[in-house]
Coordinates of C-alpha atoms and ligand atoms in Angstrom, one line a residue:
M1 CA -36.0 -4.5 -2.3
K2 CA -38.8 -1.8 -1.1
N3 CA -41.6 -0.8 -3.5
A4 CA -40.3 2.7 -2.9
L5 CA -37.0 1.8 -4.4
V6 CA -38.5 0.0 -7.3
A7 CA -40.7 3.2 -7.9
G8 CA -37.8 5.6 -7.5
I9 CA -36.1 3.7 -10.3
L10 CA -39.2 4.3 -12.6
Y11 CA -39.4 7.7 -11.8
Q12 CA -35.9 8.4 -12.8
V13 CA -36.6 6.7 -16.0
A14 CA -39.5 9.1 -16.4
D15 CA -37.5 12.2 -15.8
L16 CA -34.8 11.1 -18.0
L17 CA -37.2 10.4 -21.0
E18 CA -38.9 13.7 -20.4
M19 CA -35.4 15.4 -20.8
Q20 CA -35.1 13.8 -24.1
D21 CA -38.5 15.2 -25.1
V22 CA -39.9 11.7 -25.6
P23 CA -43.7 11.9 -25.7
F24 CA -46.0 9.9 -23.6
R25 CA -43.5 7.3 -22.2
P26 CA -42.8 9.6 -19.3
Q27 CA -46.2 9.6 -18.1
A28 CA -46.5 5.9 -18.5
Y29 CA -43.5 5.3 -16.3
R30 CA -44.9 7.8 -13.6
R31 CA -48.2 6.1 -13.7
A32 CA -46.6 2.7 -12.9
A33 CA -44.4 4.1 -10.3
R34 CA -47.2 5.7 -8.6
S35 CA -49.0 2.4 -8.5
V36 CA -46.0 0.4 -7.3
E37 CA -45.2 2.9 -4.6
S38 CA -49.1 2.9 -3.2
M39 CA -49.3 -0.9 -3.3
Q40 CA -49.2 -2.7 0.1
R41 CA -47.9 -6.0 -1.3
P42 CA -44.0 -6.1 -2.1
V43 CA -43.8 -5.8 -5.9
E44 CA -41.0 -8.3 -5.5
E45 CA -43.2 -10.9 -4.5
I46 CA -45.6 -10.4 -7.5
A47 CA -42.5 -10.4 -9.8
R48 CA -41.9 -14.0 -8.7
E49 CA -45.4 -15.0 -9.6
G50 CA -44.5 -14.0 -13.0
R51 CA -45.1 -11.2 -15.8
D52 CA -49.0 -11.7 -16.0
A53 CA -49.2 -11.0 -12.4
L54 CA -47.1 -7.9 -12.8
M55 CA -49.2 -6.8 -15.6
E56 CA -52.4 -6.7 -13.3
I57 CA -50.9 -3.8 -11.7
P58 CA -52.6 -0.5 -12.9
G59 CA -50.6 1.1 -15.4
V60 CA -48.1 -1.6 -15.8
G61 CA -47.9 -2.9 -19.4
E62 CA -45.5 -5.6 -20.9
A63 CA -42.6 -3.2 -21.5
I64 CA -42.6 -1.8 -17.7
A65 CA -43.4 -5.3 -16.4
E66 CA -40.3 -6.7 -17.9
K67 CA -38.4 -3.6 -16.4
I68 CA -39.8 -4.3 -12.9
E69 CA -38.8 -8.1 -13.1
E70 CA -35.3 -7.0 -13.8
I71 CA -35.3 -4.5 -11.0
A72 CA -36.6 -7.2 -8.6
R73 CA -34.0 -9.6 -9.7
T74 CA -31.0 -7.5 -9.7
G75 CA -31.9 -4.5 -7.8
S76 CA -31.0 -2.0 -10.8
L77 CA -32.0 -1.3 -14.4
A78 CA -29.8 -1.6 -17.4
Y79 CA -32.1 0.8 -19.2
L80 CA -31.7 3.3 -16.7
D81 CA -28.1 3.3 -16.8
E82 CA -28.2 3.4 -20.5
L83 CA -30.2 6.4 -20.4
K84 CA -27.9 8.2 -17.8
G85 CA -25.1 7.2 -20.1
G86 CA -26.5 8.9 -23.0
M87 CA -26.7 12.2 -21.3
P88 CA -24.4 15.0 -21.5
I89 CA -24.7 15.7 -17.9
N90 CA -24.3 14.0 -14.8
V91 CA -27.8 13.1 -13.9
D92 CA -27.3 11.5 -10.5
E93 CA -25.2 14.6 -9.4
L94 CA -27.6 17.3 -10.5
F95 CA -30.7 15.5 -9.5
S96 CA -29.4 14.9 -6.0
V97 CA -29.8 18.8 -5.5
E98 CA -33.2 19.7 -4.0
G99 CA -35.0 21.9 -6.5
V100 CA -33.3 20.6 -9.6
G101 CA -35.4 18.1 -11.7
P102 CA -35.5 17.4 -15.4
H103 CA -36.7 21.0 -16.4
K104 CA -34.1 22.7 -14.5
A105 CA -31.5 20.3 -15.3
K106 CA -32.2 20.7 -19.1
L107 CA -32.4 24.5 -18.9
F108 CA -29.2 24.9 -16.9
Y109 CA -27.3 22.7 -19.5
E110 CA -28.8 24.6 -22.7
K111 CA -28.5 27.8 -21.2
L112 CA -25.2 27.5 -19.2
G113 CA -23.6 24.4 -20.0
V114 CA -24.0 23.0 -16.5
R115 CA -23.2 19.3 -16.5
D116 CA -22.4 18.6 -13.0
L117 CA -22.2 19.7 -9.1
D118 CA -19.1 21.9 -9.8
S119 CA -20.3 23.6 -12.8
L120 CA -23.7 24.1 -11.1
E121 CA -22.0 25.7 -8.2
R122 CA -19.9 28.0 -10.4
A123 CA -22.8 29.2 -12.2
A124 CA -24.8 30.0 -9.2
K125 CA -21.7 31.7 -7.5
E126 CA -21.5 33.9 -10.8
G127 CA -24.9 35.0 -10.5
K128 CA -25.9 33.2 -13.7
L129 CA -28.6 31.0 -12.4
C130 CA -31.0 33.8 -11.3
K131 CA -31.1 35.4 -14.6
L132 CA -32.7 32.3 -16.3
P133 CA -36.4 32.4 -16.9
G134 CA -38.3 31.1 -13.8
M135 CA -35.5 31.5 -11.6
G136 CA -34.8 34.4 -9.1
E137 CA -32.1 35.4 -6.5
K138 CA -34.0 33.3 -3.9
S139 CA -34.2 30.0 -5.8
A140 CA -30.6 30.3 -6.9
Q141 CA -29.5 31.0 -3.4
Q142 CA -31.6 27.9 -2.3
I143 CA -29.8 25.7 -4.9
L144 CA -26.5 26.9 -3.6
E145 CA -27.5 25.8 -0.2
S146 CA -28.7 22.5 -1.4
I147 CA -25.6 21.7 -3.3
K148 CA -23.6 21.8 -0.2
F149 CA -26.0 19.5 1.3
A150 CA -26.0 17.1 -1.9
R151 CA -22.3 17.0 -1.5
T152 CA -22.3 15.3 2.0
A153 CA -25.9 13.7 1.9
G154 CA -26.2 9.9 1.7
K155 CA -22.6 9.5 2.2
R156 CA -21.2 7.8 5.4
A157 CA -18.2 9.4 6.9
L158 CA -14.8 7.9 6.8
L159 CA -13.7 6.3 9.7
G160 CA -10.3 8.0 9.5
H161 CA -12.2 11.6 10.0
I162 CA -14.6 10.6 12.7
L163 CA -12.3 8.3 14.9
P164 CA -10.5 11.3 16.3
V165 CA -13.7 13.2 16.9
A166 CA -15.2 10.3 18.7
E167 CA -12.0 9.9 20.8
D168 CA -11.8 13.5 21.7
M169 CA -15.3 13.4 22.7
K170 CA -14.7 10.3 25.0
R171 CA -11.6 12.0 26.5
R172 CA -13.9 15.2 27.3
L173 CA -16.6 13.0 28.9
A174 CA -14.0 10.9 30.9
A175 CA -12.5 14.0 32.4
L176 CA -16.1 14.7 34.0
K177 CA -15.9 13.6 37.7
E178 CA -19.5 12.7 37.3
V179 CA -18.6 10.0 34.6
E180 CA -17.4 6.6 35.9
D181 CA -16.9 4.8 32.7
V182 CA -17.2 5.8 29.0
E183 CA -16.7 4.0 25.9
V184 CA -17.3 4.5 22.1
A185 CA -19.5 1.6 20.6
G186 CA -21.1 1.2 17.2
S187 CA -19.4 0.6 14.1
I188 CA -16.4 2.8 15.2
R189 CA -15.5 0.4 17.7
R190 CA -15.6 -2.3 15.0
M191 CA -13.3 0.1 12.9
K192 CA -15.6 -0.1 10.1
E193 CA -14.2 1.9 7.1
T194 CA -17.3 4.1 6.9
I195 CA -19.6 5.0 9.7
G196 CA -23.1 6.3 10.0
D197 CA -23.0 7.9 13.5
I198 CA -21.1 8.0 16.7
D199 CA -22.3 5.8 19.6
M200 CA -21.2 6.7 23.1
L201 CA -22.0 5.0 26.3
V202 CA -21.5 6.3 29.9
V203 CA -21.7 5.0 33.2
T204 CA -22.7 8.0 35.7
D205 CA -25.0 8.8 38.7
A206 CA -25.7 12.2 37.4
P207 CA -27.3 11.8 34.0
Q208 CA -28.6 15.4 33.7
K209 CA -25.3 16.8 34.4
V210 CA -23.6 14.6 31.8
S211 CA -26.4 15.2 29.1
E212 CA -26.1 18.9 29.8
F213 CA -22.5 18.7 29.4
F214 CA -22.7 16.7 26.2
T215 CA -25.3 18.8 24.5
K216 CA -23.0 21.9 25.1
L217 CA -19.7 20.4 23.7
P218 CA -18.2 22.9 21.4
N219 CA -18.6 21.0 18.2
V220 CA -22.3 20.5 19.1
E221 CA -24.3 22.3 16.3
R222 CA -27.8 21.3 17.0
V223 CA -29.5 19.3 19.9
I224 CA -31.7 16.7 18.3
A225 CA -32.8 15.0 21.7
K226 CA -31.9 15.5 25.3
G227 CA -33.0 13.1 27.9
S228 CA -31.6 11.4 31.1
T229 CA -31.1 8.1 29.4
K230 CA -30.4 9.1 25.7
S231 CA -29.3 12.3 23.9
T232 CA -28.6 12.9 20.4
V233 CA -26.7 15.7 18.8
E234 CA -25.6 16.9 15.3
L235 CA -21.7 17.7 15.2
A236 CA -20.0 20.3 13.1
E237 CA -18.1 17.3 11.5
G238 CA -21.5 16.3 9.9
V239 CA -22.2 13.5 11.9
Q240 CA -24.7 12.6 14.7
C241 CA -23.7 11.4 17.8
D242 CA -25.9 9.4 20.3
L243 CA -25.1 9.4 24.1
R244 CA -26.6 6.7 26.3
V245 CA -26.4 6.3 30.0
V246 CA -26.3 2.8 31.1
E247 CA -25.9 1.3 34.5
K248 CA -22.7 -0.2 35.9
K249 CA -23.8 -3.7 36.3
S250 CA -24.9 -3.6 32.6
F251 CA -22.1 -1.8 31.3
G252 CA -20.5 -4.9 29.3
S253 CA -23.8 -6.1 28.0
A254 CA -24.7 -2.6 26.8
L255 CA -21.4 -2.2 25.2
M256 CA -21.9 -5.4 23.5
Y257 CA -25.1 -4.6 22.3
F258 CA -24.3 -1.2 21.0
T259 CA -21.2 -2.4 19.5
G260 CA -23.0 -4.8 17.3
N261 CA -23.1 -5.4 14.6
K262 CA -26.8 -6.3 14.7
D263 CA -26.4 -10.0 13.2
H264 CA -23.6 -10.7 15.8
N265 CA -26.2 -9.4 18.4
I266 CA -28.9 -11.4 17.1
A267 CA -26.9 -14.7 17.0
M268 CA -25.5 -14.1 20.6
R269 CA -29.1 -13.6 22.0
R270 CA -30.3 -17.0 20.0
I271 CA -27.3 -18.7 21.8
A272 CA -28.6 -17.2 25.1
I273 CA -32.1 -18.5 24.4
K274 CA -30.8 -22.0 23.7
N275 CA -29.1 -22.1 27.1
G276 CA -32.4 -21.1 28.7
W277 CA -31.1 -17.4 29.3
K278 CA -32.0 -14.0 28.1
L279 CA -29.4 -11.5 26.7
S280 CA -30.2 -7.9 26.2
E281 CA -28.4 -4.7 26.6
Y282 CA -29.4 -4.7 30.3
G283 CA -27.5 -8.1 30.8
L284 CA -27.4 -11.9 30.7
F285 CA -30.2 -13.3 32.8
K286 CA -31.3 -16.5 34.0
G287 CA -35.0 -16.0 34.9
A288 CA -34.9 -12.5 36.9
R289 CA -31.6 -13.1 38.0
Q290 CA -28.6 -11.3 36.3
I291 CA -25.7 -13.9 35.8
A292 CA -23.3 -11.6 33.8
G293 CA -23.2 -8.1 32.2
R294 CA -20.6 -5.9 33.9
T295 CA -18.0 -6.6 31.3
E296 CA -18.2 -8.2 27.8
R297 CA -15.5 -10.6 28.7
E298 CA -17.8 -11.9 31.5
V299 CA -20.8 -12.3 29.0
Y300 CA -18.7 -14.0 26.3
G301 CA -17.2 -16.1 29.1
K302 CA -20.7 -17.5 30.1
F303 CA -21.1 -18.8 26.7
G304 CA -17.6 -20.5 26.9
M305 CA -16.2 -18.1 24.5
P306 CA -13.0 -16.1 24.7
Y307 CA -13.5 -12.2 24.3
I308 CA -14.3 -11.5 20.8
E309 CA -12.3 -8.4 19.4
P310 CA -14.9 -5.8 18.2
E311 CA -13.4 -5.7 14.6
L312 CA -14.4 -9.4 14.4
R313 CA -18.0 -8.9 15.2
E314 CA -19.3 -8.7 11.7
M315 CA -21.1 -12.3 11.7
T316 CA -18.5 -13.9 9.4
G317 CA -17.6 -16.8 11.3
E318 CA -16.4 -15.2 14.5
I319 CA -19.0 -17.0 16.8
E320 CA -18.1 -20.5 15.6
A321 CA -14.6 -19.8 15.8
A322 CA -15.0 -18.4 19.4
L323 CA -17.0 -21.5 20.6
K324 CA -14.1 -23.7 19.2
H325 CA -11.4 -21.3 20.5
R326 CA -10.1 -20.9 17.2
L327 CA -10.0 -17.1 16.9
P328 CA -7.2 -15.5 15.2
K329 CA -4.6 -13.7 17.4
L330 CA -4.9 -10.6 15.6
V331 CA -2.1 -8.3 15.0
G332 CA -1.9 -5.6 17.5
Y333 CA -2.1 -1.9 17.2
G334 CA 1.3 -1.6 18.7
D335 CA 3.1 -4.4 16.6
I336 CA 4.2 -2.2 13.6
R337 CA 7.9 -1.6 13.5
G338 CA 7.9 0.6 10.4
D339 CA 6.3 2.4 7.6
L340 CA 7.4 2.0 4.0
Q341 CA 5.3 4.1 1.8
M342 CA 5.5 7.7 2.2
H343 CA 6.2 10.8 0.1
T344 CA 8.3 13.8 0.8
K345 CA 8.9 17.2 -0.8
W346 CA 11.1 15.2 -3.5
S347 CA 7.7 14.2 -5.2
D348 CA 4.0 15.0 -3.9
G349 CA 4.6 15.3 -0.2
V350 CA 4.8 18.5 2.0
N351 CA 7.7 17.5 4.4
T352 CA 11.2 16.9 4.1
I353 CA 13.0 13.4 4.3
E354 CA 14.3 14.5 7.8
Q355 CA 10.6 15.6 9.0
M356 CA 9.2 12.1 7.9
A357 CA 11.9 10.3 9.6
G358 CA 11.6 12.1 12.8
A359 CA 8.1 11.7 13.1
A360 CA 8.3 7.8 12.1
K361 CA 10.9 7.9 15.0
A362 CA 8.6 9.7 17.5
L363 CA 6.0 7.1 16.7
G364 CA 8.6 4.5 18.0
Y365 CA 9.4 2.8 14.8
E366 CA 12.7 1.0 14.2
Y367 CA 12.7 1.9 10.6
V368 CA 10.9 4.0 8.0
G369 CA 11.0 4.0 4.1
I370 CA 10.9 7.0 2.0
S371 CA 9.0 6.0 -1.4
D372 CA 8.5 9.1 -3.5
H373 CA 7.1 8.9 -6.9
V374 CA 9.6 8.0 -9.7
G375 CA 8.9 8.2 -13.4
T376 CA 6.8 10.3 -15.6
L377 CA 3.6 10.9 -13.2
R378 CA 3.8 14.5 -13.6
I379 CA 0.7 15.4 -11.1
A380 CA 2.7 13.3 -8.4
G381 CA 6.0 15.0 -9.1
G382 CA 7.6 12.0 -10.3
M383 CA 11.5 12.0 -10.2
M384 CA 13.4 10.8 -13.2
A385 CA 16.8 8.7 -12.8
G386 CA 18.8 11.8 -12.2
G387 CA 16.6 12.7 -9.4
V388 CA 16.6 9.4 -7.8
A389 CA 20.5 9.4 -7.6
K390 CA 20.4 12.9 -5.9
Q391 CA 17.7 11.7 -3.5
D392 CA 20.3 8.9 -2.5
V393 CA 22.6 11.6 -1.5
A394 CA 20.0 13.4 0.5
I395 CA 18.8 10.1 2.3
A396 CA 22.5 9.6 3.3
K397 CA 22.5 13.0 4.7
A398 CA 19.1 12.4 6.6
R399 CA 20.6 9.2 8.2
K400 CA 23.2 11.3 9.6
A401 CA 20.9 13.9 10.8
V402 CA 18.2 11.7 12.2
R403 CA 19.5 9.0 14.4
G404 CA 17.9 6.1 16.2
I405 CA 15.9 5.1 13.0
I406 CA 16.9 3.2 10.0
I407 CA 15.9 5.1 7.0
L408 CA 15.4 3.0 3.8
H409 CA 15.3 4.5 0.3
G410 CA 12.5 3.0 -1.7
A411 CA 10.3 4.4 -4.4
E412 CA 6.7 4.1 -5.8
V413 CA 6.6 3.4 -9.5
S414 CA 3.7 3.4 -11.7
I415 CA 2.7 0.2 -13.6
L416 CA 2.0 1.4 -17.2
S417 CA -0.9 0.1 -19.3
D418 CA 1.0 -2.6 -20.8
G419 CA 2.5 -3.9 -17.4
R420 CA 5.9 -2.4 -17.9
L421 CA 7.0 -0.2 -15.1
D422 CA 7.5 3.8 -15.6
M423 CA 11.4 3.3 -14.6
K424 CA 14.4 1.6 -15.9
D425 CA 15.4 -1.6 -14.0
A426 CA 18.8 -0.2 -13.6
V427 CA 17.4 2.8 -11.3
L428 CA 15.1 0.5 -9.5
K429 CA 17.7 -2.0 -8.6
E430 CA 19.8 0.5 -6.8
L431 CA 16.9 1.2 -4.2
D432 CA 16.3 -0.6 -1.0
Y433 CA 12.8 -1.6 -2.1
V434 CA 10.3 -0.8 -4.8
I435 CA 6.4 -0.3 -4.7
A436 CA 4.6 -0.7 -7.9
S437 CA 1.0 0.8 -8.1
V438 CA -1.6 1.5 -10.8
H439 CA -2.0 5.3 -11.0
G440 CA -4.0 5.6 -14.3
G441 CA -5.6 3.4 -17.2
F442 CA -8.0 2.1 -14.9
R443 CA -10.6 1.2 -17.5
Q444 CA -9.0 -2.0 -18.8
T445 CA -10.8 -5.4 -19.0
Q446 CA -10.1 -7.8 -16.1
E447 CA -7.9 -9.7 -18.2
Q448 CA -5.6 -6.9 -19.1
M449 CA -5.5 -5.5 -15.6
T450 CA -4.6 -8.6 -13.9
K451 CA -2.0 -9.4 -16.5
R452 CA -0.7 -5.9 -16.1
I453 CA -0.3 -6.1 -12.3
I454 CA 1.0 -9.7 -12.4
A455 CA 3.7 -8.4 -14.8
A456 CA 4.8 -5.8 -12.3
M457 CA 4.9 -8.6 -9.6
E458 CA 7.1 -10.6 -11.5
N459 CA 9.5 -7.9 -11.9
E460 CA 12.5 -8.9 -9.7
H461 CA 13.0 -5.5 -8.4
V462 CA 9.3 -4.9 -7.4
N463 CA 8.6 -6.1 -3.7
I464 CA 5.2 -4.4 -3.0
I465 CA 2.0 -3.7 -4.9
G466 CA 0.6 -0.4 -3.6
H467 CA -3.1 0.1 -3.0
P468 CA -3.8 -3.1 -5.2
T469 CA -7.3 -2.4 -6.1
G470 CA -7.2 1.3 -6.7
R471 CA -10.5 2.0 -5.1
L472 CA -11.5 5.4 -3.4
I473 CA -14.1 5.0 -0.7
Q474 CA -17.4 6.2 -1.9
E475 CA -15.5 8.1 -4.9
R476 CA -14.1 5.5 -7.2
K477 CA -14.7 1.8 -7.6
P478 CA -11.8 -0.7 -7.5
Y479 CA -10.7 -1.4 -11.0
D480 CA -11.7 -4.7 -12.6
V481 CA -8.9 -7.2 -11.5
D482 CA -9.0 -10.7 -10.7
M483 CA -7.8 -10.8 -6.9
E484 CA -7.6 -14.7 -6.8
E485 CA -5.0 -14.3 -9.4
L486 CA -3.1 -11.6 -7.7
F487 CA -3.1 -13.7 -4.6
A488 CA -1.6 -16.6 -6.4
A489 CA 1.0 -14.6 -7.9
S490 CA 1.8 -13.0 -4.6
K491 CA 2.5 -16.5 -3.2
R492 CA 4.4 -17.5 -6.3
T493 CA 6.5 -14.4 -6.5
G494 CA 6.6 -13.3 -2.9
T495 CA 5.4 -9.8 -3.7
L496 CA 3.4 -8.3 -1.0
L497 CA 0.0 -7.0 -1.6
E498 CA -0.2 -3.9 0.7
V499 CA -2.8 -2.9 2.9
N500 CA -2.9 1.0 2.3
A501 CA -3.9 2.9 5.5
F502 CA -4.8 6.1 4.0
P503 CA -8.5 7.1 5.2
N504 CA -10.2 6.8 1.7
R505 CA -8.3 3.9 0.6
L506 CA -8.0 1.2 3.0
D507 CA -6.9 -1.0 0.1
M508 CA -6.8 -4.0 0.1
N509 CA -9.9 -4.0 2.0
S510 CA -10.7 -6.4 4.9
E511 CA -12.4 -8.9 2.7
N512 CA -9.5 -9.2 0.5
V513 CA -7.1 -9.4 3.3
R514 CA -9.0 -12.2 4.8
R515 CA -9.0 -14.2 1.5
A516 CA -5.3 -13.5 0.9
M517 CA -4.5 -14.7 4.6
E518 CA -6.8 -17.9 4.0
L519 CA -4.6 -18.6 1.1
G520 CA -1.3 -18.1 2.9
C521 CA -0.3 -14.7 1.7
R522 CA 1.4 -12.3 3.7
T523 CA 1.0 -8.4 3.6
M524 CA 2.3 -5.0 4.6
I525 CA 0.7 -2.1 6.1
N526 CA 1.7 1.3 4.9
T527 CA 0.2 4.6 5.5
D528 CA 1.0 6.4 2.0
A529 CA 1.6 9.5 4.1
H530 CA 1.9 12.8 2.1
S531 CA 2.8 14.7 5.4
S532 CA 4.2 13.7 8.8
E533 CA 0.6 14.0 10.2
H534 CA -0.5 11.2 7.9
L535 CA 1.8 8.6 9.6
K536 CA -0.9 8.2 12.3
F537 CA -3.2 6.6 9.8
M538 CA -1.3 3.5 10.3
R539 CA -4.0 2.2 12.9
L540 CA -6.8 2.5 10.2
G541 CA -4.7 -0.2 8.2
I542 CA -4.1 -2.1 11.1
A543 CA -7.7 -2.1 11.8
T544 CA -8.4 -3.2 8.2
A545 CA -6.0 -6.1 8.6
R546 CA -7.7 -7.0 11.9
R547 CA -11.1 -7.1 10.2
G548 CA -9.5 -9.4 7.7
W549 CA -8.4 -11.7 10.5
A550 CA -4.7 -11.0 10.1
E551 CA -2.2 -12.2 12.7
K552 CA 1.0 -10.5 13.3
K553 CA 3.0 -13.3 11.5
D554 CA 1.0 -12.4 8.4
V555 CA 2.1 -8.8 8.4
V556 CA 5.6 -8.3 7.3
N557 CA 6.4 -5.0 8.8
T558 CA 5.9 -6.2 12.2
L559 CA 9.3 -7.9 11.7
P560 CA 12.6 -6.4 13.0
L561 CA 14.5 -4.8 10.1
K562 CA 16.8 -7.6 9.0
K563 CA 13.9 -10.2 8.9
M564 CA 11.6 -7.6 7.3
M565 CA 14.2 -7.0 4.5
K566 CA 14.4 -10.7 3.9
E567 CA 10.7 -10.9 3.3
L568 CA 11.0 -8.3 0.5
K569 CA 11.3 -10.3 -2.5
Ligands
LIG601 P1 -23.6 2.8 11.6 O1 -23.8 3.7 12.6 O2 -24.7 2.7 10.6 O3 -22.0 3.0 11.0 O4 -23.5 1.2 12.2 P2 -23.7 0.7 13.7 O5 -23.3 -0.6 13.9 O6 -22.9 1.6 14.5 O7 -25.3 0.8 13.7 P3 -26.3 2.0 14.8 O8 -25.6 3.0 15.1 O9 -27.6 1.9 14.1 O10 -26.5 0.9 16.1 C1 -25.5 0.7 17.0 C2 -25.5 -1.1 17.4 O11 -26.8 -0.9 17.9 C3 -25.4 -1.9 16.3 O12 -24.1 -2.1 15.8 C4 -26.2 -2.8 16.9 C5 -27.2 -2.4 18.0 N1 -28.6 -2.2 17.3 C6 -29.1 -1.3 16.6 N2 -30.3 -1.8 16.3 C7 -30.5 -3.0 16.6 C8 -31.6 -3.9 16.5 O13 -32.5 -3.7 15.9 N3 -31.3 -5.2 17.0 C9 -30.0 -5.4 17.7 N4 -29.9 -6.6 18.0 N5 -29.2 -4.5 17.9 C10 -29.3 -3.4 17.3
LIG602 CA1 -23.2 3.9 14.9
LIG603 CA1 -26.5 5.1 16.6
LIG604 ZN1 0.2 5.5 -5.2

């Protein structure tokens, strides 16, 4: 942990103490923070020497030394969380706005009841901020600007939002006659769930023309750098994009290098050195002679490895597996035969059953499952028993209207806090399949939550657990559940743990998929579409499964209808 980060935590403590009008201690924390910040030596190293060593840092007494030890050991400070928890306001949100510190936050709260970004924004828009002492039109306007920034800053973009942007850019570049080859690299190519920036590679003999074109694309907001080998721009979608020009003979090695990840690259380079070679973005070299680099396959081949799919390049055993020719045969992007989680106008979706089925058919699916919310989940428009019966008639009608695809009638039912389902068995039993999910009551102990979900898995009518951990990427942590227990229950009961492909869910995540597959569980990938447009998120779920080393045989909805239905247990 960097000294600046340790100091940052101490500064935050100081701010919070000051807001509570605690005398002296804020200054003490700030003094210590300044010392730590300005030290050359890593404070972590000093912490390892013991408390006495820490107390030699100017301004650091026993109490603060103890805190630094904890930060060095755990990366966080329980005392800080406690202070934050005791505040009536969302400190992290408010302090993330430039121009809002402890004094302003306190003022805004006491005079206007501002607790978080939303209420701050409201107050600013209603013209209330500028009337406060020490504030004016201008500073209120600045805060409004900063709020916009604070909402996106520090957050990585979702793959699902940026992948189409990168692909569109690739298409536009590929259409240029000067461009010989173009590829998206980086975390997007590895299909990581969140991405920092877009990395594009091109082969061209006319780099000036290409960078000219690139920096003038319609969604370019700002040009950060423009050169013949590298240009960087900021896009309207809120991410940066790097464009690098590489030589044709190096395209494979450059693609490998800029796809990463970094640890994978470093390991490959080490292996090259062991062989007496040198690997870089320019190629694989024996002395001055290039022995590979045109394609990735060629480079991996020189090392006696098969091609390693980008989704696997996370340095989690793929290199060893490749050397032993034991890489998984990943489920393919074209292997899915149907999507079984989607919502229509019958609950909280925007399209009709016919429209969803038609869109699924257009994707080439053999079957599609309609799984509207049932039960008392009001915000999702849950149907009661009567609604389900009516929908059954509507499904029968849709089957006649949309030919060439099998329409299944399923449902998504909530798992109540005590593990019971939010719908009678007698209703569930009539459906083709049932997905059970946790939609509320997230704050249970691990024991309660695990028992709750397993109880649902043990219900004979439940076939699938939807979004099994409840996380929303960068928004909500997963609820506390013992995944090992869920995997065991999945094997025992045959209830599938879903890979939900919705861009901000991707739940199970790839780590969980990997573990589940290791234990011999199977899974199903569904989109949870709430509109026909959402059906195309399937590939994000497939990518998540691939990053979890899942093979076709592990994914139940790669099976033809009859076999798939047999796997619904
Ligand atoms: P991101 O953008 O944060 O989502 O993640 P990446 O993986 O796209 O990282 P980025 O954009 O910083 O760099 C693209 C690739 O370039 C990265 O995956 C591996 C390679 N790379 C970047 N820096 C280094 C480095 O210092 N050493 C090595 N060996 N490779 C690097
Ligand atoms: Ca990147
Ligand atoms: Ca980059
Ligand atoms: Zn759900």
